[in-house]
Amino acid sequence: MLSPEERHEIEAEIAHYPDKRAVCIDAMKVVQKHRGWVSDEALGDVAEFLGMSVDELDSVATFYNLIFRKPVGRHVIMVCDSVSCWLMGYDRVRDHLTSRLGIQLGETTPDGRFTLLPIVCLGTCDHAPAMMVDNELHRDLDAEKIDSILEQYK
Amino acid sequence: MEKVLTKDLQPGGMPLDLKGYEKAGGYQGLRKALKMTPKEVVEVIKNSGLRGRGGAGFPTGMKWSFVPTGKDAPHPKYLCANADEMEPGTFKDRLLMESTPHQLIEGMIVAAYAIEADVAYIFLRGEYIVAAERLRKALAEAYENNCLGKNILGSGYNLDMHLHLSGGRYMCGEETGLLNALEGKRANPRTKPPFPQTSGLFGKPTIVQNVETLCNIHHIVNNGPDWFKGLSKSDDGGTKIYGASGKVKRPGLWELPMGTTIREILEEHAGGMKEGLKFRGLLPGGASTDFLVEEHLDVKMDFNEVQKAGSRMGTGTMVVLDDRTCPVGMVHNLEHFFAQESCGWCTPCWSGLSWAEKMLKGLEEGQGQESDLDRLAFVCRFAAPGNTFCALAPGAVEPLQSALKYFREDFERHVREKRCPWR
């Protein structure tokens, strides 16, 4: 069931559009903000709330990079693998993260602390290489800097 | 050299609030526009020669003139800011939205007024968290001060403006993909015609315009088309936010006269290549533009001149390749991006690009064959304009086709030596 808070936030978005189905991406983001990811059950609740079929909504959910249809860790690391970061050392950043966390891209640490995902260009190419952890952007990365950034997220 | 879009940039990049923005001359262009007729505003933009800054360079005023107006026009009409900056190597709109949110909002109100729009959306990348916060605050201020809402500044014009945060996909940057995404669908492209100007968002007349383009609108209304043309060093009017990334001494963004040469941007503003590295080539305006090389350094960065040199100005933010980086590896990285971001709608795109990616990976891993080079060239022809549903695949093969031309020897070495010579 959607919580009253989730319903309230989704309804605020519905007011901005002539068709309530238009907010389905926003609605899934609302759910994800509160729960970390969009489970089958949550997907069904959102679909019902917006008058869509579950399949229709899932086809939208799986199209977008920022909707998580699998559980994620407490913190999500999105490391940029696009061209400017690649030129400035993406391979080193990725290798450091995977060895430091002991997981590959797309995986979550066994303690549930971090999920590591690749992301496309973060639009901060003059400070490459870059990554986001949750809602925060981290730039000009090197091994030492990555270690101190990871320390900030418990 | 006159700065327009970045003149109010504050140290530290914090934006001006509405009061500060008005003190610096903000919302004057809007006041002036509201005293004109919408048709007059369209004429001013037409006469300025402004061309879209999102990459395609379509004349803005002409685009607006296709929107039905007057009593019989369908309503609501929509204006959408394309703030889905996802072209790899591009970071100019982030700067504009984070440091001058009111500038975008003012430009949008004037543009909306010109096409008699009722509702405007800012379609923003979901990853642009800071821009979202600052735009939300600026929108609230604009509503409080009657720059948005009913009877804007006593003019009788009504406009609502909302922020939409994208779910994240490169296809959302394509005009009709963006409209589908705003309607809560997969961001597949739509058939054209009908064009969005007559049948766009929710089937109503819609204009989609890049952030940098919109930021220019009220300045042009305020200062006139001749002033705008005078800012430039070329036939295309105005200033341009150019950028450079890669192994240059000072990567960054600079607002310069349109038509500044690649050499000036690269050597004077970006400071040239890092110590010990040599220049090999660059993508002039993001990932989906053809490589240019040494012989093109004196080309002016504007829509026509870069096209004459065999590429596109695109977003105007250059990605620079140095002599210690493998060009095949760089193109592999680019095609990986495009293959991943293809929406899967048409065959040359989903099939061609992933095929190209696989061959490039093979070359990098020492499994390439001589015939791969011909097959890569075939994919470039297969995905050319006219064969695909939208511009993604034709753009995607631009760096590949030009790399095959300018860096052929590097491709051949991968085949001959059965490894990447740069590793």
Coordinates of C-alpha atoms in Angstrom, one line a residue:
Chain A
M1 CA 0.0 0.0 0.0
L2 CA 1.2 3.5 -0.7
S3 CA 1.7 5.5 2.4
P4 CA -0.3 8.7 3.0
E5 CA 2.9 10.7 2.5
E6 CA 3.6 8.9 -0.8
R7 CA 0.0 9.5 -2.0
H8 CA 0.3 13.1 -1.1
E9 CA 3.5 13.6 -3.0
I10 CA 2.2 11.8 -6.1
E11 CA -1.0 13.9 -6.0
A12 CA 1.1 17.1 -5.9
E13 CA 2.7 16.0 -9.2
I14 CA -0.6 15.0 -10.7
A15 CA -1.8 18.6 -10.4
H16 CA 0.9 19.6 -12.9
Y17 CA -0.4 17.5 -15.8
P18 CA -3.7 17.0 -17.7
D19 CA -3.4 13.2 -17.5
K20 CA -2.5 11.5 -14.3
R21 CA -0.6 8.7 -16.0
A22 CA 2.0 11.3 -17.0
V23 CA 3.3 11.3 -13.5
C24 CA 4.2 7.6 -13.4
I25 CA 7.9 8.2 -13.5
D26 CA 7.6 10.8 -10.8
A27 CA 5.4 8.4 -8.8
M28 CA 8.0 5.6 -9.0
K29 CA 10.6 8.1 -7.9
V30 CA 8.5 9.1 -4.9
V31 CA 8.2 5.4 -3.9
Q32 CA 11.9 4.9 -4.4
K33 CA 12.8 8.0 -2.3
H34 CA 10.9 6.4 0.6
R35 CA 11.8 2.7 0.1
G36 CA 15.1 2.7 -1.8
W37 CA 13.7 0.8 -4.8
V38 CA 10.5 -0.2 -6.6
S39 CA 9.3 -3.7 -5.7
D40 CA 6.7 -5.7 -7.6
E41 CA 4.2 -4.9 -4.9
A42 CA 5.0 -1.1 -5.0
L43 CA 4.8 -1.2 -8.8
G44 CA 1.3 -2.7 -8.6
D45 CA 0.2 -0.1 -6.1
V46 CA 1.4 2.8 -8.2
A47 CA -0.2 1.2 -11.4
E48 CA -3.5 0.9 -9.6
F49 CA -3.3 4.4 -8.2
L50 CA -2.7 5.9 -11.7
G51 CA -5.1 3.6 -13.5
M52 CA -2.4 1.8 -15.6
S53 CA -1.7 -1.8 -16.1
V54 CA 1.2 -3.3 -14.2
D55 CA 2.9 -4.3 -17.5
E56 CA 2.5 -0.9 -18.9
L57 CA 4.1 0.7 -15.9
D58 CA 6.9 -1.9 -15.8
S59 CA 7.8 -1.2 -19.4
V60 CA 8.3 2.4 -18.3
A61 CA 10.2 1.5 -15.1
T62 CA 12.7 -0.7 -16.9
F63 CA 13.3 1.9 -19.6
Y64 CA 14.9 4.5 -17.2
N65 CA 18.3 4.4 -15.6
L66 CA 17.3 5.9 -12.3
I67 CA 14.4 3.6 -11.4
F68 CA 15.6 0.6 -9.4
R69 CA 13.6 -2.5 -9.9
K70 CA 16.0 -4.5 -7.6
P71 CA 16.9 -3.8 -4.0
V72 CA 19.9 -1.5 -3.6
G73 CA 22.3 -0.8 -0.7
R74 CA 21.9 2.1 1.8
H75 CA 24.0 4.2 -0.6
V76 CA 24.1 4.0 -4.4
I77 CA 27.4 4.9 -6.1
M78 CA 27.0 5.9 -9.7
V79 CA 30.3 6.1 -11.4
C80 CA 30.5 7.9 -14.8
D81 CA 31.8 5.8 -17.6
S82 CA 31.3 8.2 -20.5
V83 CA 34.0 9.6 -22.7
S84 CA 35.5 12.5 -20.8
C85 CA 35.8 10.5 -17.6
W86 CA 37.2 7.6 -19.6
L87 CA 39.9 9.9 -21.0
M88 CA 40.7 11.0 -17.5
G89 CA 41.0 7.6 -15.9
Y90 CA 37.6 6.0 -15.5
D91 CA 39.3 2.5 -15.6
R92 CA 41.4 3.3 -12.6
V93 CA 38.4 4.7 -10.7
R94 CA 36.3 1.6 -11.5
D95 CA 39.1 -0.8 -10.6
H96 CA 39.7 1.0 -7.3
L97 CA 36.0 1.0 -6.4
T98 CA 35.5 -2.7 -7.3
S99 CA 38.6 -3.9 -5.4
R100 CA 37.9 -1.6 -2.4
L101 CA 34.3 -2.7 -2.1
G102 CA 34.9 -6.3 -3.2
I103 CA 32.0 -6.2 -5.7
Q104 CA 31.5 -5.8 -9.4
L105 CA 29.4 -3.1 -11.2
G106 CA 25.8 -3.9 -10.6
E107 CA 26.3 -5.5 -7.2
T108 CA 25.7 -4.6 -3.6
T109 CA 28.2 -5.2 -0.8
P110 CA 27.2 -8.1 1.6
D111 CA 26.7 -5.6 4.5
G112 CA 24.2 -3.7 2.3
R113 CA 26.1 -0.5 2.6
F114 CA 26.9 0.2 -1.1
T115 CA 25.5 -0.6 -4.5
L116 CA 27.9 0.2 -7.4
L117 CA 26.4 1.2 -10.7
P118 CA 27.8 2.7 -13.9
I119 CA 26.1 5.9 -15.1
V120 CA 26.4 7.9 -18.3
C121 CA 28.0 11.4 -18.5
L122 CA 27.2 13.4 -15.3
G123 CA 27.9 16.7 -17.1
T124 CA 30.9 17.7 -15.0
C125 CA 33.5 16.9 -17.6
D126 CA 35.9 19.6 -16.6
H127 CA 36.3 17.8 -13.3
A128 CA 36.6 14.3 -14.6
P129 CA 36.6 11.5 -13.4
A130 CA 33.4 11.9 -11.4
M131 CA 30.8 9.8 -9.6
M132 CA 27.7 10.4 -7.5
V133 CA 27.0 8.9 -4.2
D134 CA 23.2 9.2 -3.5
N135 CA 22.5 12.8 -4.3
E136 CA 26.0 14.1 -4.0
L137 CA 28.4 14.7 -6.8
H138 CA 32.2 13.9 -6.3
R139 CA 34.7 15.1 -8.8
D140 CA 38.4 15.0 -9.7
L141 CA 38.6 11.5 -8.3
D142 CA 41.7 9.6 -7.4
A143 CA 42.2 6.6 -5.2
E144 CA 42.9 8.6 -2.1
K145 CA 39.9 10.8 -2.6
I146 CA 37.6 7.8 -3.2
D147 CA 38.7 6.3 0.1
S148 CA 37.9 9.4 2.0
I149 CA 34.6 9.8 0.2
L150 CA 33.5 6.2 1.0
E151 CA 34.3 6.9 4.7
Q152 CA 31.5 9.6 4.7
Y153 CA 28.8 7.0 4.0
K154 CA 28.0 4.6 6.7
Chain B
M1 CA 34.2 41.1 -25.2
E2 CA 30.7 41.3 -24.0
K3 CA 29.3 38.5 -21.9
V4 CA 25.6 37.9 -21.9
L5 CA 24.7 34.6 -20.4
T6 CA 27.4 34.5 -17.8
K7 CA 27.6 38.2 -16.9
D8 CA 25.9 37.7 -13.6
L9 CA 28.0 34.7 -12.5
Q10 CA 28.8 35.1 -8.8
P11 CA 32.1 33.9 -7.2
G12 CA 31.4 30.4 -6.0
G13 CA 28.6 29.9 -8.5
M14 CA 25.8 30.7 -6.1
P15 CA 22.8 32.1 -8.0
L16 CA 21.3 35.5 -7.5
D17 CA 17.9 35.5 -5.8
L18 CA 15.0 37.3 -7.6
K19 CA 15.8 40.7 -6.0
G20 CA 19.5 40.4 -6.9
Y21 CA 18.6 39.3 -10.4
E22 CA 16.2 42.2 -10.9
K23 CA 18.9 44.6 -9.6
A24 CA 21.3 43.3 -12.2
G25 CA 18.7 44.0 -15.0
G26 CA 16.7 40.8 -14.8
Y27 CA 13.1 40.6 -15.8
Q28 CA 13.4 43.8 -17.9
G29 CA 13.3 41.7 -21.1
L30 CA 10.1 40.1 -19.9
R31 CA 8.5 43.5 -19.1
K32 CA 9.5 44.8 -22.5
A33 CA 8.1 41.6 -24.2
L34 CA 4.8 41.8 -22.4
K35 CA 4.3 45.3 -24.0
M36 CA 4.8 43.8 -27.5
T37 CA 2.5 41.5 -29.3
P38 CA 3.5 37.8 -29.4
K39 CA 4.0 38.1 -33.2
E40 CA 6.4 41.0 -32.7
V41 CA 8.5 38.9 -30.2
V42 CA 8.6 36.1 -32.8
E43 CA 9.8 38.6 -35.4
V44 CA 12.6 39.9 -33.2
I45 CA 13.9 36.4 -32.6
K46 CA 13.6 35.6 -36.3
N47 CA 15.6 38.7 -37.2
S48 CA 18.3 38.0 -34.6
G49 CA 19.2 34.8 -36.5
L50 CA 19.3 32.8 -33.2
R51 CA 19.9 29.1 -33.9
G52 CA 19.2 26.3 -31.4
R53 CA 22.0 25.6 -29.0
G54 CA 21.1 22.0 -28.3
G55 CA 23.1 20.7 -31.3
A56 CA 21.0 20.8 -34.4
G57 CA 21.2 24.6 -34.9
F58 CA 17.7 25.0 -36.2
P59 CA 16.6 28.7 -36.5
T60 CA 14.6 29.4 -33.3
G61 CA 12.2 32.1 -34.7
M62 CA 11.4 29.9 -37.7
K63 CA 10.5 27.0 -35.4
W64 CA 8.2 29.2 -33.4
S65 CA 6.5 30.5 -36.5
F66 CA 5.1 27.0 -37.2
V67 CA 3.0 27.1 -34.0
P68 CA -0.7 27.9 -34.7
T69 CA -1.8 31.2 -33.1
G70 CA -4.9 33.3 -32.8
K71 CA -8.4 32.5 -31.8
D72 CA -8.7 29.2 -33.5
A73 CA -5.4 27.8 -32.2
P74 CA -5.7 24.6 -30.0
H75 CA -5.0 25.1 -26.3
P76 CA -3.4 24.4 -24.0
K77 CA -0.1 25.0 -25.8
Y78 CA 3.2 24.0 -24.3
L79 CA 6.8 25.1 -24.0
C80 CA 9.4 22.6 -22.9
A81 CA 12.9 23.4 -21.9
N82 CA 15.2 20.6 -22.9
A83 CA 17.4 20.5 -19.8
D84 CA 18.2 16.8 -20.2
E85 CA 21.9 17.4 -20.7
M86 CA 23.1 13.9 -21.4
E87 CA 25.4 14.3 -24.5
P88 CA 28.7 12.9 -23.2
G89 CA 31.3 15.7 -22.9
T90 CA 28.6 18.4 -22.5
F91 CA 28.3 20.4 -19.3
K92 CA 27.2 23.9 -20.3
D93 CA 23.5 23.8 -19.3
R94 CA 24.4 22.6 -15.8
L95 CA 26.4 25.9 -15.4
L96 CA 23.5 28.0 -16.6
M97 CA 20.9 26.3 -14.5
E98 CA 22.9 26.1 -11.3
S99 CA 24.2 29.7 -11.4
T100 CA 21.5 31.6 -13.2
P101 CA 18.1 29.8 -12.8
H102 CA 16.1 33.0 -13.1
Q103 CA 17.7 33.6 -16.5
L104 CA 16.3 30.4 -17.8
I105 CA 12.9 31.1 -16.3
E106 CA 12.8 34.6 -17.8
G107 CA 13.8 33.3 -21.2
M108 CA 11.1 30.6 -21.0
I109 CA 8.4 33.1 -20.0
V110 CA 9.2 35.3 -23.0
A111 CA 9.3 32.3 -25.3
A112 CA 6.0 31.0 -23.9
Y113 CA 4.5 34.4 -24.4
A114 CA 5.6 34.5 -28.0
I115 CA 3.9 31.2 -28.9
E116 CA 1.0 32.0 -26.6
A117 CA 1.7 28.9 -24.4
D118 CA -0.3 28.1 -21.3
V119 CA 2.0 25.7 -19.6
A120 CA 5.8 25.3 -19.5
Y121 CA 7.9 22.4 -18.3
I122 CA 11.5 22.2 -17.5
F123 CA 12.6 18.7 -18.4
L124 CA 15.6 18.3 -16.2
R125 CA 18.1 15.4 -15.8
G126 CA 17.4 13.5 -12.7
E127 CA 21.1 13.6 -11.7
Y128 CA 21.1 17.4 -11.7
I129 CA 20.2 17.7 -8.0
V130 CA 21.7 21.1 -7.3
A131 CA 20.1 22.6 -10.5
A132 CA 16.7 21.1 -9.4
E133 CA 16.9 22.7 -5.9
R134 CA 17.9 26.1 -7.3
L135 CA 15.3 26.0 -10.1
R136 CA 12.6 25.1 -7.6
K137 CA 13.5 28.0 -5.4
A138 CA 13.6 30.4 -8.3
L139 CA 10.2 29.1 -9.6
A140 CA 8.7 29.8 -6.2
E141 CA 10.1 33.3 -6.2
A142 CA 8.9 34.0 -9.7
Y143 CA 5.3 32.9 -8.6
E144 CA 5.5 35.1 -5.5
N145 CA 6.5 38.1 -7.6
N146 CA 3.8 37.5 -10.2
C147 CA 6.4 36.7 -13.0
L148 CA 4.5 33.4 -13.3
G149 CA 0.8 32.5 -12.7
K150 CA -2.2 34.5 -13.5
N151 CA -2.0 38.0 -15.1
I152 CA 1.7 38.1 -15.2
L153 CA 3.0 41.6 -14.2
G154 CA -0.5 43.0 -15.0
S155 CA -0.3 42.0 -18.7
G156 CA -3.3 39.7 -18.7
Y157 CA -1.0 36.8 -19.8
N158 CA -1.2 33.5 -17.8
L159 CA 1.5 30.9 -17.6
D160 CA 2.2 28.0 -15.3
M161 CA 5.7 26.5 -15.1
H162 CA 6.7 23.1 -13.6
L163 CA 9.9 21.2 -13.1
H164 CA 10.1 17.5 -14.2
L165 CA 13.0 15.4 -13.1
S166 CA 13.8 12.7 -15.7
G167 CA 14.1 9.0 -15.0
G168 CA 17.3 9.1 -17.0
R169 CA 17.9 8.0 -20.6
Y170 CA 19.8 9.7 -23.4
M171 CA 16.7 9.3 -25.7
C172 CA 14.9 11.9 -23.6
G173 CA 17.0 14.6 -25.2
E174 CA 15.5 13.8 -28.5
E175 CA 12.6 16.3 -29.0
T176 CA 9.8 13.7 -29.4
G177 CA 11.3 11.2 -27.0
L178 CA 11.2 14.0 -24.5
L179 CA 7.5 14.5 -25.1
N180 CA 6.8 10.8 -24.6
A181 CA 8.8 10.9 -21.4
L182 CA 6.8 13.9 -20.1
E183 CA 3.6 12.0 -20.9
G184 CA 4.9 9.1 -18.7
K185 CA 5.9 6.8 -21.5
R186 CA 9.1 5.2 -22.8
A187 CA 11.1 7.9 -24.5
N188 CA 10.9 6.3 -27.9
P189 CA 10.9 8.9 -30.8
R190 CA 7.7 9.7 -32.6
T191 CA 7.0 9.8 -36.3
K192 CA 7.3 13.2 -37.9
P193 CA 5.1 14.7 -39.3
P194 CA 3.1 15.7 -37.4
F195 CA 5.8 18.0 -35.9
P196 CA 5.6 19.0 -32.2
Q197 CA 4.9 22.6 -33.2
T198 CA 1.4 21.5 -34.4
S199 CA 0.9 18.3 -32.4
G200 CA 3.3 17.7 -29.5
L201 CA 2.8 17.2 -25.8
F202 CA -0.6 15.6 -25.2
G203 CA -1.3 16.2 -28.9
K204 CA -1.2 20.0 -28.5
P205 CA 1.1 22.5 -30.2
T206 CA 4.5 22.4 -28.4
I207 CA 7.9 24.0 -28.7
V208 CA 11.0 22.2 -27.3
Q209 CA 14.0 24.3 -26.9
N210 CA 17.5 23.8 -25.3
V211 CA 18.4 25.7 -22.1
E212 CA 21.1 27.8 -23.6
T213 CA 18.8 28.9 -26.5
L214 CA 16.1 29.9 -24.0
C215 CA 18.6 31.8 -21.9
N216 CA 19.2 34.1 -24.9
I217 CA 15.6 35.0 -25.6
H218 CA 14.9 37.9 -23.2
H219 CA 18.3 39.5 -23.9
I220 CA 17.5 39.6 -27.6
V221 CA 14.1 41.2 -26.9
N222 CA 15.7 43.7 -24.6
N223 CA 18.7 44.7 -26.8
G224 CA 17.5 44.0 -30.3
P225 CA 18.5 41.7 -33.2
D226 CA 21.3 43.9 -34.4
W227 CA 23.0 43.9 -30.9
F228 CA 22.7 40.1 -30.9
K229 CA 24.3 39.8 -34.4
G230 CA 27.1 42.2 -33.4
L231 CA 28.1 39.9 -30.5
S232 CA 29.3 37.3 -33.0
K233 CA 32.3 36.8 -35.2
S234 CA 30.4 34.9 -37.8
D235 CA 27.0 34.6 -39.6
D236 CA 25.4 32.9 -36.7
G237 CA 24.5 35.6 -34.1
G238 CA 25.3 35.8 -30.4
T239 CA 27.7 34.4 -28.0
K240 CA 28.3 30.7 -27.4
I241 CA 29.2 28.8 -24.3
Y242 CA 32.2 26.7 -25.4
G243 CA 33.9 24.1 -23.3
A244 CA 36.8 21.7 -23.3
S245 CA 37.4 18.4 -21.5
G246 CA 40.1 15.7 -21.8
K247 CA 43.8 16.2 -21.2
V248 CA 44.1 19.9 -21.6
K249 CA 45.7 22.2 -19.0
R250 CA 42.5 24.0 -18.0
P251 CA 39.4 22.2 -18.8
G252 CA 36.3 24.4 -18.4
L253 CA 33.6 26.6 -20.0
W254 CA 33.9 30.0 -21.6
E255 CA 31.3 32.3 -23.0
L256 CA 32.8 33.7 -26.2
P257 CA 31.7 35.3 -29.5
M258 CA 30.0 32.8 -31.8
G259 CA 32.6 31.9 -34.4
T260 CA 35.7 31.9 -32.1
T261 CA 38.3 29.5 -33.7
I262 CA 38.9 26.1 -32.3
R263 CA 42.6 27.1 -31.9
E264 CA 41.7 30.0 -29.7
I265 CA 39.4 28.0 -27.5
L266 CA 41.9 25.1 -27.2
E267 CA 45.1 27.1 -26.8
E268 CA 44.2 30.4 -25.1
H269 CA 41.2 29.3 -23.0
A270 CA 41.9 25.7 -22.3
G271 CA 45.6 26.4 -22.1
G272 CA 46.7 23.8 -24.6
M273 CA 47.6 20.2 -24.0
K274 CA 48.9 19.0 -20.6
E275 CA 52.7 18.8 -20.3
G276 CA 54.2 16.1 -22.4
L277 CA 51.1 15.4 -24.5
K278 CA 50.3 16.2 -28.1
F279 CA 47.0 17.0 -29.7
R280 CA 45.6 14.3 -31.9
G281 CA 42.0 15.3 -32.5
L282 CA 38.7 16.4 -30.9
L283 CA 35.0 16.0 -31.0
P284 CA 33.9 19.6 -31.4
G285 CA 30.5 19.4 -29.7
G286 CA 29.9 16.2 -27.7
A287 CA 30.0 12.5 -28.4
S288 CA 27.8 12.5 -31.5
T289 CA 30.0 14.7 -33.7
D290 CA 32.8 13.8 -36.2
F291 CA 36.4 14.1 -35.1
L292 CA 38.3 17.1 -36.3
V293 CA 42.2 17.1 -36.4
E294 CA 45.2 19.4 -36.6
E295 CA 44.3 20.7 -40.0
H296 CA 41.0 22.0 -38.7
L297 CA 42.3 24.1 -35.8
D298 CA 41.6 27.4 -37.5
V299 CA 38.0 26.5 -38.2
K300 CA 35.5 28.9 -36.6
M301 CA 33.2 27.2 -34.1
D302 CA 29.8 28.0 -35.6
F303 CA 27.2 25.9 -37.3
N304 CA 28.1 26.4 -40.9
E305 CA 31.9 26.5 -40.6
V306 CA 32.2 23.3 -38.6
Q307 CA 29.8 21.6 -41.0
K308 CA 32.0 22.6 -43.9
A309 CA 35.0 21.0 -42.1
G310 CA 33.0 17.7 -42.1
S311 CA 31.6 17.7 -38.6
R312 CA 29.0 19.5 -36.5
M313 CA 29.4 22.2 -33.8
G314 CA 26.9 20.2 -31.8
T315 CA 26.8 21.5 -28.2
G316 CA 30.1 23.4 -28.6
T317 CA 31.8 21.5 -25.8
M318 CA 34.9 19.8 -27.1
V319 CA 36.3 16.5 -26.1
V320 CA 40.0 16.4 -26.8
L321 CA 42.0 13.3 -27.7
D322 CA 45.8 13.3 -26.9
D323 CA 48.6 11.2 -28.4
R324 CA 48.9 8.9 -25.4
T325 CA 45.3 7.7 -25.6
C326 CA 44.0 5.0 -27.9
P327 CA 41.6 6.4 -30.5
V328 CA 40.0 2.9 -31.0
G329 CA 39.5 2.7 -27.2
M330 CA 37.9 6.1 -27.2
V331 CA 35.5 5.2 -30.1
H332 CA 34.7 1.9 -28.3
N333 CA 33.8 3.9 -25.2
L334 CA 31.5 6.1 -27.3
E335 CA 29.8 3.3 -29.2
H336 CA 29.2 1.4 -25.9
F337 CA 27.3 4.5 -24.7
F338 CA 25.2 4.8 -27.9
A339 CA 24.5 1.1 -28.1
Q340 CA 23.4 1.1 -24.4
E341 CA 21.2 4.2 -24.8
S342 CA 19.5 3.2 -28.1
C343 CA 15.8 2.8 -27.3
G344 CA 15.6 -0.3 -29.5
W345 CA 13.0 1.1 -31.8
C346 CA 14.7 0.7 -35.2
T347 CA 17.1 -1.9 -36.5
P348 CA 20.0 0.1 -37.8
C349 CA 20.3 1.6 -34.3
W350 CA 19.9 -1.3 -31.9
S351 CA 21.5 -3.8 -34.1
G352 CA 24.1 -1.7 -35.9
L353 CA 25.4 0.1 -32.8
S354 CA 25.8 -3.0 -30.7
W355 CA 27.5 -4.8 -33.6
A356 CA 29.9 -1.9 -33.9
E357 CA 30.5 -2.0 -30.2
K358 CA 31.3 -5.7 -30.3
M359 CA 33.8 -5.3 -33.2
L360 CA 35.5 -2.4 -31.4
K361 CA 35.8 -4.4 -28.3
G362 CA 37.3 -7.3 -30.3
L363 CA 39.9 -4.9 -31.8
E364 CA 40.8 -3.6 -28.4
E365 CA 41.2 -7.2 -27.1
G366 CA 43.3 -8.3 -30.0
Q367 CA 40.7 -10.4 -31.9
G368 CA 40.2 -7.9 -34.7
Q369 CA 40.4 -8.8 -38.4
E370 CA 41.2 -6.7 -41.4
S371 CA 37.7 -7.1 -42.6
D372 CA 36.3 -5.5 -39.4
L373 CA 37.3 -2.1 -40.7
D374 CA 35.0 -2.6 -43.8
R375 CA 32.2 -3.9 -41.6
L376 CA 32.5 -0.9 -39.3
A377 CA 32.3 1.4 -42.3
F378 CA 29.2 -0.6 -43.4
V379 CA 27.6 0.0 -40.0
C380 CA 28.2 3.8 -40.5
R381 CA 26.4 3.7 -43.9
F382 CA 23.7 1.4 -42.5
A383 CA 22.9 3.9 -39.7
A384 CA 23.2 7.0 -41.9
P385 CA 20.4 9.7 -41.9
G386 CA 17.4 8.4 -43.8
N387 CA 17.8 4.9 -42.6
T388 CA 16.8 5.4 -39.0
F389 CA 13.8 6.7 -37.0
C390 CA 15.6 9.5 -35.2
A391 CA 19.0 11.2 -35.1
L392 CA 20.6 8.9 -32.4
A393 CA 22.2 6.4 -34.7
P394 CA 23.4 8.9 -37.4
G395 CA 25.0 10.9 -34.6
A396 CA 26.4 7.8 -33.0
V397 CA 28.4 6.8 -36.1
E398 CA 29.8 10.3 -36.6
P399 CA 32.8 9.7 -34.3
L400 CA 33.3 6.2 -35.7
Q401 CA 33.2 7.1 -39.4
S402 CA 35.7 10.0 -38.8
A403 CA 38.0 7.9 -36.6
L404 CA 38.1 5.3 -39.5
K405 CA 39.2 8.2 -41.7
Y406 CA 41.7 10.1 -39.5
F407 CA 43.0 7.3 -37.3
R408 CA 42.9 4.3 -39.8
E409 CA 46.6 3.4 -39.0
D410 CA 45.7 3.0 -35.4
F411 CA 42.8 0.6 -36.3
E412 CA 45.2 -1.4 -38.6
R413 CA 47.8 -1.6 -35.9
H414 CA 45.3 -3.3 -33.6
V415 CA 44.6 -5.9 -36.3
R416 CA 48.3 -6.4 -37.2
E417 CA 49.7 -6.6 -33.7
K418 CA 46.6 -8.5 -32.3
R419 CA 46.5 -6.2 -29.3
C420 CA 45.9 -2.6 -28.3
P421 CA 49.3 -0.9 -28.8
W422 CA 48.4 1.6 -26.1
R423 CA 48.2 -0.9 -23.3

